[in-house]
Every structure is written in structure tokens, then in C-alpha cells.
PDB file of C-alpha atoms in Angstrom:
ATOM      1  CA  UNK O  21     -15.054  55.823  77.942  1.00 53.00           C
ATOM      2  CA  UNK O  22     -15.935  57.438  74.602  1.00 52.00           C
ATOM      3  CA  UNK O  23     -16.614  55.575  71.399  1.00 56.00           C
ATOM      4  CA  UNK O  24     -16.646  57.282  68.021  1.00 55.00           C
ATOM      5  CA  UNK O  25     -17.003  55.866  64.558  1.00 54.00           C
ATOM      6  CA  UNK O  26     -19.112  53.599  62.411  1.00 44.00           C
ATOM      7  CA  UNK O  27     -18.406  50.550  64.591  1.00 43.00           C
ATOM      8  CA  UNK O  28     -20.160  52.167  67.559  1.00 46.00           C
ATOM      9  CA  UNK O  29     -23.296  52.694  65.493  1.00 43.00           C
ATOM     10  CA  UNK O  30     -23.056  49.201  64.046  1.00 45.00           C
ATOM     11  CA  UNK O  31     -22.748  47.744  67.542  1.00 43.00           C
ATOM     12  CA  UNK O  32     -26.087  49.307  68.492  1.00 42.00           C
ATOM     13  CA  UNK O  33     -27.630  48.082  65.235  1.00 43.00           C
ATOM     14  CA  UNK O  34     -26.331  44.558  65.846  1.00 43.00           C
ATOM     15  CA  UNK O  35     -27.609  44.516  69.399  1.00 42.00           C
ATOM     16  CA  UNK O  36     -31.080  45.537  68.220  1.00 40.00           C
ATOM     17  CA  UNK O  37     -31.202  43.132  65.278  1.00 41.00           C
ATOM     18  CA  UNK O  38     -33.986  40.547  64.969  1.00 37.00           C
ATOM     19  CA  UNK O  39     -33.380  36.814  65.276  1.00 37.00           C
ATOM     20  CA  UNK O  40     -30.731  35.718  62.788  1.00 36.00           C
ATOM     21  CA  UNK O  41     -30.155  32.596  60.769  1.00 33.00           C
ATOM     22  CA  UNK O  42     -27.274  30.181  61.442  1.00 31.00           C
ATOM     23  CA  UNK O  43     -24.939  31.989  59.043  1.00 34.00           C
ATOM     24  CA  UNK O  44     -25.705  35.487  60.352  1.00 35.00           C
ATOM     25  CA  UNK O  45     -23.256  37.073  62.803  1.00 35.00           C
ATOM     26  CA  UNK O  46     -25.785  39.393  64.449  1.00 36.00           C
ATOM     27  CA  UNK O  47     -27.074  38.893  67.959  1.00 37.00           C
ATOM     28  CA  UNK O  48     -30.326  37.006  68.390  1.00 35.00           C
ATOM     29  CA  UNK O  49     -32.907  39.402  69.765  1.00 35.00           C
ATOM     30  CA  UNK O  50     -34.269  36.922  72.318  1.00 35.00           C
ATOM     31  CA  UNK O  51     -30.805  36.631  73.914  1.00 38.00           C
ATOM     32  CA  UNK O  52     -30.364  40.326  74.657  1.00 43.00           C
ATOM     33  CA  UNK O  53     -30.224  41.513  78.266  1.00 43.00           C
ATOM     34  CA  UNK O  54     -32.929  43.768  79.694  1.00 45.00           C
ATOM     35  CA  UNK O  55     -32.590  47.233  78.189  1.00 55.00           C
ATOM     36  CA  UNK O  56     -32.466  49.134  81.496  1.00 58.00           C
ATOM     37  CA  UNK O  57     -31.760  47.463  84.856  1.00 58.00           C
ATOM     38  CA  UNK O  58     -33.183  48.888  88.078  1.00 54.00           C
ATOM     39  CA  UNK O  59     -30.523  50.414  90.320  1.00 55.00           C
ATOM     40  CA  UNK O  60     -30.459  52.505  93.488  1.00 62.00           C
ATOM     41  CA  UNK O  61     -33.370  54.797  94.312  1.00 57.00           C
ATOM     42  CA  UNK O  62     -35.102  54.018  91.024  1.00 59.00           C
ATOM     43  CA  UNK O  63     -35.263  50.347  92.001  1.00 65.00           C
ATOM     44  CA  UNK O  64     -37.174  51.258  95.145  1.00 55.00           C
ATOM     45  CA  UNK O  65     -39.534  53.549  93.237  1.00 55.00           C
ATOM     46  CA  UNK O  66     -40.313  50.797  90.771  1.00 60.00           C
ATOM     47  CA  UNK O  67     -41.266  48.448  93.605  1.00 68.00           C
ATOM     48  CA  UNK O  68     -43.969  51.024  94.407  1.00 63.00           C
ATOM     49  CA  UNK O  69     -45.302  50.809  90.865  1.00 69.00           C
ATOM     50  CA  UNK O  70     -43.781  54.107  89.759  1.00 63.00           C
ATOM     51  CA  UNK O  71     -41.905  54.501  86.484  1.00 67.00           C
ATOM     52  CA  UNK O  72     -39.010  56.936  86.947  1.00 66.00           C
ATOM     53  CA  UNK O  73     -36.758  57.790  84.028  1.00 73.00           C
ATOM     54  CA  UNK O  74     -33.558  55.736  83.880  1.00 73.00           C
ATOM     55  CA  UNK O  75     -30.697  57.437  85.669  1.00 77.00           C
ATOM     56  CA  UNK O  76     -27.113  57.665  84.406  1.00 81.00           C
ATOM     57  CA  UNK O  77     -25.989  54.555  86.306  1.00 82.00           C
ATOM     58  CA  UNK O  78     -28.844  52.488  84.870  1.00 81.00           C
ATOM     59  CA  UNK O  79     -28.148  53.650  81.326  1.00 86.00           C
ATOM     60  CA  UNK O  80     -24.436  52.865  81.734  1.00 87.00           C
ATOM     61  CA  UNK O  81     -25.245  49.410  83.131  1.00 90.00           C
ATOM     62  CA  UNK O  82     -27.593  48.726  80.215  1.00 90.00           C
ATOM     63  CA  UNK O  83     -24.944  49.780  77.697  1.00 91.00           C
ATOM     64  CA  UNK O  84     -22.365  47.568  79.417  1.00 94.00           C
ATOM     65  CA  UNK O  85     -24.829  44.677  79.386  1.00 94.00           C
ATOM     66  CA  UNK O  86     -25.327  45.068  75.649  1.00 95.00           C
ATOM     67  CA  UNK O  87     -21.541  45.154  75.151  1.00 96.00           C
ATOM     68  CA  UNK O  88     -21.087  41.958  77.152  1.00 96.00           C
ATOM     69  CA  UNK O  89     -23.855  40.214  75.205  1.00 97.00           C
ATOM     70  CA  UNK O  90     -22.295  41.211  71.888  1.00 97.00           C
ATOM     71  CA  UNK O  91     -18.932  39.821  73.024  1.00 97.00           C
ATOM     72  CA  UNK O  92     -20.415  36.594  74.388  1.00 97.00           C
ATOM     73  CA  UNK O  93     -22.814  35.756  71.562  1.00 96.00           C
ATOM     74  CA  UNK O  94     -20.884  36.729  68.426  1.00 96.00           C
ATOM     75  CA  UNK O  95     -19.619  33.792  66.379  1.00 95.00           C
ATOM     76  CA  UNK O  96     -17.434  33.534  63.278  1.00 96.00           C
ATOM     77  CA  UNK O  97     -16.928  30.871  60.598  1.00 95.00           C
ATOM     78  CA  UNK O  98     -13.195  30.688  61.416  1.00 96.00           C
ATOM     79  CA  UNK O  99     -10.668  31.829  63.989  1.00 97.00           C
ATOM     80  CA  UNK O 100     -10.048  35.582  63.993  1.00 98.00           C
ATOM     81  CA  UNK O 101      -6.959  37.735  64.531  1.00 98.00           C
ATOM     82  CA  UNK O 102      -6.587  41.057  66.373  1.00 98.00           C
ATOM     83  CA  UNK O 103      -3.313  42.989  66.059  1.00 98.00           C
ATOM     84  CA  UNK O 104      -2.290  45.598  68.649  1.00 98.00           C
ATOM     85  CA  UNK O 105       0.331  47.903  67.147  1.00 96.00           C
ATOM     86  CA  UNK O 106       2.141  51.240  67.420  1.00 95.00           C
ATOM     87  CA  UNK O 107       5.798  51.813  66.439  1.00 93.00           C
ATOM     88  CA  UNK O 108       6.394  53.739  69.663  1.00 91.00           C
ATOM     89  CA  UNK O 109       7.091  51.863  72.875  1.00 89.00           C
ATOM     90  CA  UNK O 110       5.420  52.616  76.191  1.00 89.00           C
ATOM     91  CA  UNK O 111       1.960  53.293  74.759  1.00 92.00           C
ATOM     92  CA  UNK O 112       0.277  50.282  76.359  1.00 92.00           C
ATOM     93  CA  UNK O 113       0.445  47.637  73.628  1.00 95.00           C
ATOM     94  CA  UNK O 114       1.055  44.752  76.029  1.00 96.00           C
ATOM     95  CA  UNK O 115      -1.496  45.787  78.672  1.00 95.00           C
ATOM     96  CA  UNK O 116      -4.082  46.339  75.947  1.00 97.00           C
ATOM     97  CA  UNK O 117      -3.302  42.957  74.362  1.00 98.00           C
ATOM     98  CA  UNK O 118      -3.612  41.159  77.696  1.00 97.00           C
ATOM     99  CA  UNK O 119      -6.696  43.012  78.877  1.00 97.00           C
ATOM    100  CA  UNK O 120      -8.761  42.820  75.689  1.00 98.00           C
ATOM    101  CA  UNK O 121      -7.909  39.117  75.527  1.00 98.00           C
ATOM    102  CA  UNK O 122      -8.864  38.911  79.194  1.00 97.00           C
ATOM    103  CA  UNK O 123     -12.294  40.418  78.533  1.00 98.00           C
ATOM    104  CA  UNK O 124     -12.875  38.106  75.574  1.00 98.00           C
ATOM    105  CA  UNK O 125     -11.841  35.014  77.530  1.00 98.00           C
ATOM    106  CA  UNK O 126     -13.626  36.034  80.722  1.00 97.00           C
ATOM    107  CA  UNK O 127     -16.946  36.687  78.995  1.00 97.00           C
ATOM    108  CA  UNK O 128     -16.737  33.895  76.420  1.00 97.00           C
ATOM    109  CA  UNK O 129     -15.349  31.264  78.819  1.00 95.00           C
ATOM    110  CA  UNK O 130     -11.838  30.980  77.370  1.00 96.00           C
ATOM    111  CA  UNK O 131     -10.941  30.421  73.737  1.00 97.00           C
ATOM    112  CA  UNK O 132      -8.546  33.377  73.463  1.00 98.00           C
ATOM    113  CA  UNK O 133      -4.753  33.382  73.145  1.00 98.00           C
ATOM    114  CA  UNK O 134      -2.276  36.280  73.157  1.00 98.00           C
ATOM    115  CA  UNK O 135       0.759  35.742  70.920  1.00 98.00           C
ATOM    116  CA  UNK O 136       3.966  37.762  70.933  1.00 97.00           C
ATOM    117  CA  UNK O 137       4.705  38.553  67.284  1.00 97.00           C
ATOM    118  CA  UNK O 138       7.423  41.195  67.720  1.00 95.00           C
ATOM    119  CA  UNK O 139      10.488  40.533  65.583  1.00 94.00           C
ATOM    120  CA  UNK O 140      12.794  40.789  68.620  1.00 93.00           C
ATOM    121  CA  UNK O 141      11.999  39.359  72.074  1.00 93.00           C
ATOM    122  CA  UNK O 142       9.379  41.377  73.927  1.00 91.00           C
ATOM    123  CA  UNK O 143       8.104  41.603  77.491  1.00 91.00           C
ATOM    124  CA  UNK O 144       4.681  40.012  77.040  1.00 95.00           C
ATOM    125  CA  UNK O 145       5.605  37.084  79.286  1.00 94.00           C
ATOM    126  CA  UNK O 146       6.779  39.516  81.984  1.00 93.00           C
ATOM    127  CA  UNK O 147       3.442  41.340  82.124  1.00 95.00           C
ATOM    128  CA  UNK O 148       1.422  38.100  81.983  1.00 96.00           C
ATOM    129  CA  UNK O 149       0.532  36.061  85.069  1.00 96.00           C
ATOM    130  CA  UNK O 150       2.509  32.937  85.868  1.00 87.00           C
ATOM    131  CA  UNK O 151       6.044  31.866  84.957  1.00 79.00           C
ATOM    132  CA  UNK O 152       6.465  30.621  81.405  1.00 78.00           C
ATOM    133  CA  UNK O 153       8.602  27.498  81.076  1.00 82.00           C
ATOM    134  CA  UNK O 154       8.404  27.692  77.283  1.00 93.00           C
ATOM    135  CA  UNK O 155       7.279  30.240  74.742  1.00 94.00           C
ATOM    136  CA  UNK O 156       7.528  31.441  71.172  1.00 96.00           C
ATOM    137  CA  UNK O 157      10.971  29.995  70.411  1.00 96.00           C
ATOM    138  CA  UNK O 158      10.124  26.584  71.848  1.00 96.00           C
ATOM    139  CA  UNK O 159       6.731  26.560  70.138  1.00 97.00           C
ATOM    140  CA  UNK O 160       8.344  27.165  66.758  1.00 97.00           C
ATOM    141  CA  UNK O 161      10.992  24.525  67.463  1.00 96.00           C
ATOM    142  CA  UNK O 162       8.459  21.845  68.421  1.00 96.00           C
ATOM    143  CA  UNK O 163       5.554  22.878  66.222  1.00 95.00           C
ATOM    144  CA  UNK O 164       5.590  19.810  63.988  1.00 95.00           C
ATOM    145  CA  UNK O 165       5.284  17.535  67.050  1.00 95.00           C
ATOM    146  CA  UNK O 166       2.208  19.204  68.570  1.00 95.00           C
ATOM    147  CA  UNK O 167      -0.867  17.089  67.965  1.00 92.00           C
ATOM    148  CA  UNK O 168      -3.353  18.351  70.530  1.00 94.00           C
ATOM    149  CA  UNK O 169      -4.430  21.033  72.982  1.00 93.00           C
ATOM    150  CA  UNK O 170      -2.752  19.200  75.854  1.00 94.00           C
ATOM    151  CA  UNK O 171       0.636  19.466  74.193  1.00 94.00           C
ATOM    152  CA  UNK O 172       0.069  23.103  73.241  1.00 95.00           C
ATOM    153  CA  UNK O 173      -0.718  23.903  76.882  1.00 94.00           C
ATOM    154  CA  UNK O 174       2.960  23.380  77.686  1.00 94.00           C
ATOM    155  CA  UNK O 175       3.818  26.533  75.717  1.00 96.00           C
ATOM    156  CA  UNK O 176       1.316  28.919  77.271  1.00 95.00           C
ATOM    157  CA  UNK O 177       0.807  30.791  80.541  1.00 95.00           C
ATOM    158  CA  UNK O 178      -2.799  30.480  81.686  1.00 95.00           C
ATOM    159  CA  UNK O 179      -4.310  33.695  83.048  1.00 96.00           C
ATOM    160  CA  UNK O 180      -6.900  34.121  85.800  1.00 96.00           C
ATOM    161  CA  UNK O 181      -9.049  35.812  83.137  1.00 97.00           C
ATOM    162  CA  UNK O 182      -9.025  32.421  81.277  1.00 96.00           C
ATOM    163  CA  UNK O 183      -6.913  33.860  78.456  1.00 97.00           C
ATOM    164  CA  UNK O 184      -3.780  31.997  77.351  1.00 97.00           C
ATOM    165  CA  UNK O 185      -0.453  33.748  76.665  1.00 97.00           C
ATOM    166  CA  UNK O 186       2.564  32.704  74.613  1.00 97.00           C
ATOM    167  CA  UNK O 187       5.446  35.147  74.960  1.00 96.00           C
ATOM    168  CA  UNK O 188       9.222  34.808  75.139  1.00 95.00           C
ATOM    169  CA  UNK O 189      10.515  32.582  77.930  1.00 92.00           C
ATOM    170  CA  UNK O 190      14.195  33.319  77.313  1.00 87.00           C
ATOM    171  CA  UNK O 191      16.420  34.402  74.454  1.00 90.00           C
ATOM    172  CA  UNK O 192      15.294  33.743  70.897  1.00 93.00           C
ATOM    173  CA  UNK O 193      16.122  34.622  67.322  1.00 94.00           C
ATOM    174  CA  UNK O 194      14.205  37.345  65.510  1.00 95.00           C
ATOM    175  CA  UNK O 195      10.830  36.204  64.207  1.00 97.00           C
ATOM    176  CA  UNK O 196      10.101  36.132  60.499  1.00 97.00           C
ATOM    177  CA  UNK O 197       6.786  36.648  58.780  1.00 97.00           C
ATOM    178  CA  UNK O 198       6.621  32.917  58.103  1.00 98.00           C
ATOM    179  CA  UNK O 199       7.168  32.208  61.817  1.00 98.00           C
ATOM    180  CA  UNK O 200       4.222  34.416  62.715  1.00 98.00           C
ATOM    181  CA  UNK O 201       1.944  32.804  60.143  1.00 98.00           C
ATOM    182  CA  UNK O 202       2.917  29.291  61.278  1.00 97.00           C
ATOM    183  CA  UNK O 203       2.154  30.136  64.914  1.00 98.00           C
ATOM    184  CA  UNK O 204      -1.168  31.670  63.903  1.00 98.00           C
ATOM    185  CA  UNK O 205      -2.123  28.594  61.880  1.00 97.00           C
ATOM    186  CA  UNK O 206      -1.349  26.269  64.787  1.00 97.00           C
ATOM    187  CA  UNK O 207      -3.030  28.259  67.552  1.00 97.00           C
ATOM    188  CA  UNK O 208      -6.074  28.937  65.372  1.00 98.00           C
ATOM    189  CA  UNK O 209      -6.729  25.198  65.468  1.00 96.00           C
ATOM    190  CA  UNK O 210      -7.377  25.428  69.219  1.00 97.00           C
ATOM    191  CA  UNK O 211      -8.372  29.066  69.895  1.00 98.00           C
ATOM    192  CA  UNK O 212     -11.206  30.944  68.124  1.00 97.00           C
ATOM    193  CA  UNK O 213      -9.635  34.336  68.964  1.00 98.00           C
ATOM    194  CA  UNK O 214      -5.974  35.333  68.594  1.00 98.00           C
ATOM    195  CA  UNK O 215      -4.677  38.661  69.949  1.00 98.00           C
ATOM    196  CA  UNK O 216      -1.196  39.603  68.707  1.00 98.00           C
ATOM    197  CA  UNK O 217       1.196  41.838  70.641  1.00 97.00           C
ATOM    198  CA  UNK O 218       3.491  43.455  68.064  1.00 96.00           C
ATOM    199  CA  UNK O 219       6.879  45.159  68.198  1.00 92.00           C
ATOM    200  CA  UNK O 220       8.101  48.626  67.272  1.00 91.00           C
ATOM    201  CA  UNK O 221       9.113  48.103  63.652  1.00 92.00           C
ATOM    202  CA  UNK O 222       6.195  48.173  61.172  1.00 92.00           C
ATOM    203  CA  UNK O 223       8.537  47.530  58.232  1.00 92.00           C
ATOM    204  CA  UNK O 224       9.777  44.227  59.700  1.00 95.00           C
ATOM    205  CA  UNK O 225       9.027  40.881  58.111  1.00 97.00           C
ATOM    206  CA  UNK O 226       7.352  39.681  61.317  1.00 97.00           C
ATOM    207  CA  UNK O 227       4.975  42.643  61.322  1.00 97.00           C
ATOM    208  CA  UNK O 228       4.043  42.109  57.687  1.00 97.00           C
ATOM    209  CA  UNK O 229       3.415  38.449  58.457  1.00 97.00           C
ATOM    210  CA  UNK O 230       1.111  39.490  61.293  1.00 97.00           C
ATOM    211  CA  UNK O 231      -0.799  41.799  58.952  1.00 97.00           C
ATOM    212  CA  UNK O 232      -1.594  38.831  56.720  1.00 97.00           C
ATOM    213  CA  UNK O 233      -3.402  37.067  59.569  1.00 98.00           C
ATOM    214  CA  UNK O 234      -5.149  40.134  61.043  1.00 98.00           C
ATOM    215  CA  UNK O 235      -8.837  40.968  60.857  1.00 98.00           C
ATOM    216  CA  UNK O 236      -8.894  44.026  63.138  1.00 98.00           C
ATOM    217  CA  UNK O 237      -6.124  46.506  63.935  1.00 98.00           C
ATOM    218  CA  UNK O 238      -5.999  48.229  67.351  1.00 98.00           C
ATOM    219  CA  UNK O 239      -3.661  51.217  67.805  1.00 97.00           C
ATOM    220  CA  UNK O 240      -3.025  52.473  71.366  1.00 96.00           C
ATOM    221  CA  UNK O 241      -1.819  56.059  71.754  1.00 94.00           C
ATOM    222  CA  UNK O 242      -1.089  58.541  74.522  1.00 92.00           C
ATOM    223  CA  UNK O 243      -1.758  62.259  74.339  1.00 90.00           C
ATOM    224  CA  UNK O 244       1.938  62.853  73.641  1.00 89.00           C
ATOM    225  CA  UNK O 245       3.525  63.947  70.385  1.00 88.00           C
ATOM    226  CA  UNK O 246       5.933  60.994  69.778  1.00 89.00           C
ATOM    227  CA  UNK O 247       3.219  58.396  70.393  1.00 88.00           C
ATOM    228  CA  UNK O 248       0.673  60.215  68.262  1.00 91.00           C
ATOM    229  CA  UNK O 249       3.162  60.605  65.431  1.00 91.00           C
ATOM    230  CA  UNK O 250       3.997  56.910  65.726  1.00 92.00           C
ATOM    231  CA  UNK O 251       0.352  56.013  65.194  1.00 94.00           C
ATOM    232  CA  UNK O 252       0.096  58.290  62.163  1.00 95.00           C
ATOM    233  CA  UNK O 253       3.341  56.822  60.796  1.00 94.00           C
ATOM    234  CA  UNK O 254       1.845  53.354  61.081  1.00 96.00           C
ATOM    235  CA  UNK O 255      -1.351  54.389  59.305  1.00 96.00           C
ATOM    236  CA  UNK O 256       0.612  56.022  56.474  1.00 95.00           C
ATOM    237  CA  UNK O 257       2.736  52.879  56.119  1.00 96.00           C
ATOM    238  CA  UNK O 258      -0.368  50.698  55.834  1.00 97.00           C
ATOM    239  CA  UNK O 259      -1.976  52.983  53.258  1.00 97.00           C
ATOM    240  CA  UNK O 260       1.249  52.904  51.257  1.00 96.00           C
ATOM    241  CA  UNK O 261       1.196  49.091  51.290  1.00 96.00           C
ATOM    242  CA  UNK O 262      -2.331  49.178  49.900  1.00 96.00           C
ATOM    243  CA  UNK O 263      -4.747  46.273  49.621  1.00 95.00           C
ATOM    244  CA  UNK O 264      -5.537  44.445  52.843  1.00 94.00           C
ATOM    245  CA  UNK O 265      -3.148  46.624  54.873  1.00 96.00           C
ATOM    246  CA  UNK O 266      -4.912  49.802  53.739  1.00 97.00           C
ATOM    247  CA  UNK O 267      -8.278  48.237  54.610  1.00 96.00           C
ATOM    248  CA  UNK O 268      -6.991  47.530  58.116  1.00 97.00           C
ATOM    249  CA  UNK O 269      -5.891  51.167  58.434  1.00 97.00           C
ATOM    250  CA  UNK O 270      -9.304  52.463  57.380  1.00 96.00           C
ATOM    251  CA  UNK O 271     -11.117  50.245  59.868  1.00 96.00           C
ATOM    252  CA  UNK O 272      -8.549  50.580  62.673  1.00 97.00           C
ATOM    253  CA  UNK O 273      -9.562  51.317  66.261  1.00 97.00           C
ATOM    254  CA  UNK O 274      -7.495  54.011  67.973  1.00 97.00           C
ATOM    255  CA  UNK O 275      -7.371  53.617  71.762  1.00 96.00           C
ATOM    256  CA  UNK O 276      -6.447  56.746  73.656  1.00 95.00           C
ATOM    257  CA  UNK O 277      -4.768  55.465  76.808  1.00 93.00           C
ATOM    258  CA  UNK O 278      -4.448  57.731  79.858  1.00 92.00           C
ATOM    259  CA  UNK O 279      -1.470  56.831  82.044  1.00 87.00           C
ATOM    260  CA  UNK O 280      -1.831  59.336  84.881  1.00 86.00           C
ATOM    261  CA  UNK O 281       0.752  61.810  83.667  1.00 84.00           C
ATOM    262  CA  UNK O 282      -0.286  65.428  83.185  1.00 84.00           C
ATOM    263  CA  UNK O 283      -1.767  65.926  79.721  1.00 86.00           C
ATOM    264  CA  UNK O 284      -1.037  69.291  78.150  1.00 87.00           C
ATOM    265  CA  UNK O 285      -4.275  70.951  76.905  1.00 91.00           C
ATOM    266  CA  UNK O 286      -2.606  72.034  73.633  1.00 91.00           C
ATOM    267  CA  UNK O 287      -1.319  68.523  72.978  1.00 90.00           C
ATOM    268  CA  UNK O 288      -4.738  67.113  73.844  1.00 90.00           C
ATOM    269  CA  UNK O 289      -6.357  69.478  71.369  1.00 92.00           C
ATOM    270  CA  UNK O 290      -3.793  68.504  68.746  1.00 90.00           C
ATOM    271  CA  UNK O 291      -4.510  64.837  69.487  1.00 91.00           C
ATOM    272  CA  UNK O 292      -8.236  65.455  69.046  1.00 92.00           C
ATOM    273  CA  UNK O 293      -7.664  67.005  65.623  1.00 91.00           C
ATOM    274  CA  UNK O 294      -5.119  64.401  64.532  1.00 91.00           C
ATOM    275  CA  UNK O 295      -7.314  61.452  65.486  1.00 91.00           C
ATOM    276  CA  UNK O 296     -10.417  63.066  64.032  1.00 89.00           C
ATOM    277  CA  UNK O 297      -8.779  63.369  60.612  1.00 91.00           C
ATOM    278  CA  UNK O 298      -6.992  59.980  60.701  1.00 93.00           C
ATOM    279  CA  UNK O 299      -9.761  58.245  58.765  1.00 94.00           C
ATOM    280  CA  UNK O 300     -10.075  55.267  61.134  1.00 95.00           C
ATOM    281  CA  UNK O 301     -13.080  53.187  62.131  1.00 95.00           C
ATOM    282  CA  UNK O 302     -13.452  54.158  65.791  1.00 95.00           C
ATOM    283  CA  UNK O 303     -11.815  55.930  68.727  1.00 95.00           C
ATOM    284  CA  UNK O 304     -12.091  54.694  72.319  1.00 95.00           C
ATOM    285  CA  UNK O 305     -10.754  56.179  75.574  1.00 94.00           C
ATOM    286  CA  UNK O 306      -9.389  54.021  78.418  1.00 95.00           C
ATOM    287  CA  UNK O 307      -8.959  55.800  81.774  1.00 95.00           C
ATOM    288  CA  UNK O 308      -5.910  55.799  84.003  1.00 94.00           C
ATOM    289  CA  UNK O 309      -5.604  52.723  86.194  1.00 95.00           C
ATOM    290  CA  UNK O 310      -2.821  52.440  88.815  1.00 95.00           C
ATOM    291  CA  UNK O 311      -2.599  48.670  88.310  1.00 95.00           C
ATOM    292  CA  UNK O 312      -1.695  49.153  84.629  1.00 94.00           C
ATOM    293  CA  UNK O 313       0.682  52.000  85.500  1.00 92.00           C
ATOM    294  CA  UNK O 314       2.663  49.788  87.901  1.00 90.00           C
ATOM    295  CA  UNK O 315       4.259  48.130  84.830  1.00 84.00           C
ATOM    296  CA  UNK O 316       4.337  44.761  86.565  1.00 89.00           C
ATOM    297  CA  UNK O 317       2.324  41.554  86.272  1.00 94.00           C
ATOM    298  CA  UNK O 318      -1.203  42.348  85.085  1.00 95.00           C
ATOM    299  CA  UNK O 319      -4.095  40.613  86.800  1.00 95.00           C
ATOM    300  CA  UNK O 320      -7.507  41.216  85.243  1.00 93.00           C
ATOM    301  CA  UNK O 321      -9.278  41.115  88.612  1.00 93.00           C
ATOM    302  CA  UNK O 322      -7.212  43.991  90.011  1.00 95.00           C
ATOM    303  CA  UNK O 323      -8.462  46.612  87.561  1.00 96.00           C
ATOM    304  CA  UNK O 324     -10.721  49.386  88.778  1.00 96.00           C
ATOM    305  CA  UNK O 325     -14.400  48.907  87.785  1.00 95.00           C
ATOM    306  CA  UNK O 326     -14.252  51.930  85.471  1.00 95.00           C
ATOM    307  CA  UNK O 327     -11.266  50.430  83.642  1.00 96.00           C
ATOM    308  CA  UNK O 328     -12.941  47.039  83.319  1.00 96.00           C
ATOM    309  CA  UNK O 329     -16.035  48.748  81.901  1.00 96.00           C
ATOM    310  CA  UNK O 330     -13.938  50.773  79.425  1.00 96.00           C
ATOM    311  CA  UNK O 331     -11.971  47.713  78.249  1.00 97.00           C
ATOM    312  CA  UNK O 332     -15.253  45.806  77.901  1.00 97.00           C
ATOM    313  CA  UNK O 333     -16.726  48.569  75.749  1.00 97.00           C
ATOM    314  CA  UNK O 334     -13.517  48.647  73.679  1.00 97.00           C
ATOM    315  CA  UNK O 335     -13.692  44.880  73.228  1.00 98.00           C
ATOM    316  CA  UNK O 336     -17.305  45.193  72.073  1.00 97.00           C
ATOM    317  CA  UNK O 337     -16.155  47.674  69.424  1.00 97.00           C
ATOM    318  CA  UNK O 338     -13.452  45.187  68.351  1.00 98.00           C
ATOM    319  CA  UNK O 339     -16.027  42.382  68.159  1.00 98.00           C
ATOM    320  CA  UNK O 340     -18.379  44.602  66.164  1.00 96.00           C
ATOM    321  CA  UNK O 341     -15.513  45.278  63.776  1.00 96.00           C
ATOM    322  CA  UNK O 342     -14.785  41.542  63.536  1.00 97.00           C
ATOM    323  CA  UNK O 343     -18.432  40.903  62.701  1.00 96.00           C
ATOM    324  CA  UNK O 344     -18.318  43.523  59.955  1.00 94.00           C
ATOM    325  CA  UNK O 345     -15.020  42.231  58.549  1.00 93.00           C
ATOM    326  CA  UNK O 346     -16.243  38.634  58.415  1.00 92.00           C
ATOM    327  CA  UNK O 347     -19.549  39.629  56.812  1.00 88.00           C
ATOM    328  CA  UNK O 348     -17.638  41.626  54.202  1.00 80.00           C
ATOM    329  CA  UNK O 349     -15.461  38.598  53.422  1.00 77.00           C
ATOM    330  CA  UNK O 350     -18.456  36.307  52.793  1.00 72.00           C
TER     331      UNK O 350
END
């Protein structure tokens, strides 16, 4: 997993920050994990009173511990929105939506919902765990009657990661921007974090509605020309819109997904150059995982450890970006 960009540096700065006041979003220093855990042979040497240099596994475990602490301890003055988007299909939008929400919910003890905000019906409910008796269409139909979390629970699929998911349970009409904003307003009453799984049309009304309730933009790509061009198309569209949309483009997190297919060295080099000059906030790599590649129901506990670590580090970058965005808005 590789992180590049200002958010990676800010994450380290946040993790090392001194004790903060109630309105500060930085981590409290006293709540940080130990900098370097003792693992393997080094653990034995330390029991003998020796002080070996940290090995690669210990440094990786310490970095992962700092990422988990940042995710667990960060707080915001309101509910926050994360939008996962790329106009090209098959780049991993739904897995990334479910898995980043899974990390957030797993580490923070719940409090995270994934919403399908694609204009046309998507497959979020298919990739999520558990059958969905109701979803987006039913939620919009009954929204004015929902008065509590117990009622809202009838429109979600609960995940073993502790995340909640609202997708499409059957047929539905195309979503509008107003539909998306209404769903966001309702779910924000009960969930501090909202992850939105978008469709393939960035010019749609639903997508523009999602932009209005987004704090951090996440763009998954593959090292393939159509998917890379789709990401650049999205960034150009956001810059053209200007204002808040352009700000989201500048602070976006590009996630380079690896799906197990052979990656052409020339295309990979082109991807490196394209991403490097995209003017985004950070770039993160997520390794191939056969469970994601199966394109069936995703269960957080079935990921390989390396994938879980990479998604956790990605989520820490997202949280760092959320912290920066909320501080900027104060």
C-alpha cells in the first residue's frame, strides 16, 4: 500500500499532535498507541534487555496502529459524507464503498451507512451481506413517516463489519438530486458517517446532488486506459463546475485498485504519469484480493490481511482528509 500526497503528511502530523481542546479534530497525544510494537525475534531480544532496531514488520504494525487510532478517535461537529465515483464501471466502486465503510464501522463500533446514489438502480445490495427487504425506493416513499432509528433499520442491510447498507431492493425510478439530498439528511440524523456509492454518469442530477453533500471524494481506478480516462474525465468535469466541486477534485483521493489481471508496463507507466499530474490530494494502492475479484457478496472478514491493512490505511487517509475539510469549514 502506497500513500502519496498532503493528506499522508497531515495524517502523521495529526497523529503526533499534542493534546487538543474539545473543538480540535486532532488526536489526543495520550491516546496514541505505542510507536513500535515488539514482534518476532526482536520481541525475544527485548526480553533480554537488548534494544534492536525495529524491523519492517514492527514498523508496518506501528503505522497500522496509528491509522486505526486516527480512524477511531477522530470526531466531527456534524455528520460527514464520502463519495466514491468514477464514470467507468468495473473499477471497484461498490467494493471500495462497502470496505471503507466496513473499516470505519468496525473500528469505530458502527455509525456508518453506505447509500446507493446512482441515478439508475445499481448492484450495491447484491454485493452487500444479507437480503434487503426494502431499499432506496422504499426509503424515499416512506421517509416522512420515519421517526427513529428502529424504523430506519427496516430499510438497511446490516453487515458483519457493523456497517449499514441501503441499496436497491427491486426496481425503482431514477434518483434525482433532491432524492439524494433528502436521503442524506435523514440518514445523517442517525449515522455520523455516510459513504455514497455513485453511478456512471457524472452529469446526472443525482450525481450533482451527491456532490452537494460530499466532504471527501474517492476515485477508484485500474491500470487500464478506459478507467484512467474515466477518472480524468470526472476530474475535468468537477473543475469545470467550479466552486465546491473543484475543491473536491483538488482534494480527491485516487485509489489504484489491482484486480489480478496482467498490467501492461507501458500502461502502468502512463498511469503513474497521469495520476502524478492529476493535481489530487493523495494516491493509495489496494492490492489484488481474490474475495473482491469473485464479484459476489463481500464479507469484511474474508479479506486477506494485506488487503485489510491497505483498506485501513486508505480509510485513515480519508479520515485525515475529513479532518482537514472540517477544519477548513470552521
